Amino acid sequence: MKAIILFGHGARDIRWRDPFDRLLSLWQSQNPDVMAELAFLEMMQPSLEDAVTNLASKGANKITVIPVFFGQGGHLRNDFPLLLEDCQKKFPAITLSATPAVGEDLGVLQSIIDFGARAI
């Protein structure tokens, strides 16, 4: 069973999480057959391991992690691969993979351009 994890940085201000909750809700309404969870690198819960644990308990055996970051900074280049590797070791029966940061996708960049065009 396939699943995704929308993975963000995390912040001290709980309001920072609001767009991530909306993103998860949109995913769930448009893709009800694919389980999804949020996870955060730091300062917010659940952690990546907690999200993988929850999805595994629901029967997920193929999980794609989508870093909801604008670019491949130090966290995604250094910290994230280690977290993903640790999860893979703890859940050897699950296939874990990750996409590039969403901000590196041309469609996402074009959406930002379109947003800017609507703003002027």
C-alpha positions as semicolon CSV with decimal commas, in nm:
position;residue;x (nm);y (nm);z (nm)
1;M;0,000;0,000;0,000
2;K;0,143;0,339;-0,104
3;A;0,161;0,646;0,119
4;I;0,326;0,987;0,127
5;I;0,480;1,202;0,396
6;L;0,477;1,579;0,350
7;F;0,798;1,676;0,527
8;G;0,858;2,031;0,649
9;H;1,116;2,207;0,860
10;G;0,906;2,299;1,164
11;A;0,892;2,622;1,365
12;R;0,832;2,749;1,717
13;D;0,521;2,944;1,613
14;I;0,234;2,695;1,580
15;R;0,069;2,915;1,315
16;W;0,356;2,828;1,077
17;R;0,201;2,482;1,052
18;D;-0,133;2,602;0,911
19;P;-0,040;2,578;0,541
20;F;0,095;2,228;0,598
21;D;-0,232;2,120;0,759
22;R;-0,419;2,268;0,461
23;L;-0,183;2,090;0,220
24;L;-0,246;1,758;0,394
25;S;-0,622;1,817;0,387
26;L;-0,611;1,898;0,015
27;W;-0,409;1,584;-0,052
28;Q;-0,654;1,369;0,144
29;S;-0,959;1,514;-0,031
30;Q;-0,807;1,471;-0,378
31;N;-0,629;1,137;-0,320
32;P;-0,839;0,944;-0,068
33;D;-0,685;0,610;-0,168
34;V;-0,329;0,714;-0,075
35;M;-0,254;0,762;0,293
36;A;-0,066;1,077;0,390
37;E;0,098;1,220;0,700
38;L;0,284;1,533;0,792
39;A;0,630;1,517;0,947
40;F;0,876;1,780;1,062
41;L;1,251;1,802;1,090
42;E;1,248;1,990;1,420
43;M;1,039;2,189;1,668
44;M;0,708;2,026;1,565
45;Q;0,553;1,683;1,571
46;P;0,530;1,427;1,433
47;S;0,889;1,347;1,349
48;L;0,974;1,157;1,031
49;E;1,013;0,837;1,231
50;D;0,675;0,889;1,402
51;A;0,505;0,943;1,065
52;V;0,665;0,631;0,917
53;T;0,563;0,433;1,225
54;N;0,203;0,550;1,195
55;L;0,179;0,473;0,823
56;A;0,343;0,132;0,872
57;S;0,088;0,049;1,142
58;K;-0,185;0,121;0,886
59;G;-0,032;-0,115;0,630
60;A;0,183;0,115;0,418
61;N;0,472;-0,068;0,255
62;K;0,588;0,198;0,006
63;I;0,630;0,551;0,141
64;T;0,742;0,853;-0,059
65;V;0,866;1,149;0,143
66;I;0,803;1,486;-0,019
67;P;1,023;1,762;0,126
68;V;0,809;2,074;0,133
69;F;1,115;2,298;0,120
70;F;1,189;2,565;-0,137
71;G;1,536;2,431;-0,213
72;Q;1,799;2,172;-0,128
73;G;1,971;2,352;0,161
74;G;2,186;2,204;0,434
75;H;1,899;2,031;0,611
76;L;1,798;1,840;0,299
77;R;2,155;1,770;0,190
78;N;2,288;1,664;0,531
79;D;2,022;1,597;0,797
80;F;1,739;1,452;0,590
81;P;1,933;1,165;0,427
82;L;2,044;1,047;0,771
83;L;1,688;1,057;0,905
84;L;1,563;0,866;0,601
85;E;1,842;0,609;0,638
86;D;1,760;0,559;1,008
87;C;1,393;0,503;0,924
88;Q;1,486;0,255;0,652
89;K;1,695;0,058;0,903
90;K;1,406;0,053;1,153
91;F;1,154;-0,046;0,885
92;P;1,338;-0,279;0,644
93;A;1,012;-0,417;0,502
94;I;0,904;-0,071;0,385
95;T;1,035;0,089;0,068
96;L;1,122;0,448;0,154
97;S;1,204;0,705;-0,112
98;A;1,217;1,082;-0,137
99;T;1,154;1,341;-0,402
100;P;1,363;1,655;-0,449
101;A;1,248;1,968;-0,264
102;V;0,914;2,085;-0,402
103;G;1,062;2,427;-0,481
104;E;1,285;2,267;-0,742
105;D;0,989;2,152;-0,949
106;L;0,910;2,366;-1,255
107;G;0,536;2,335;-1,189
108;V;0,577;2,472;-0,837
109;L;0,794;2,757;-0,962
110;Q;0,537;2,836;-1,230
111;S;0,262;2,842;-0,966
112;I;0,462;3,109;-0,781
113;I;0,497;3,311;-1,102
114;D;0,121;3,279;-1,161
115;F;0,055;3,388;-0,802
116;G;0,274;3,694;-0,854
117;A;0,101;3,778;-1,180
118;R;-0,239;3,765;-1,009
119;A;-0,107;3,991;-0,732
120;I;-0,022;4,283;-0,960
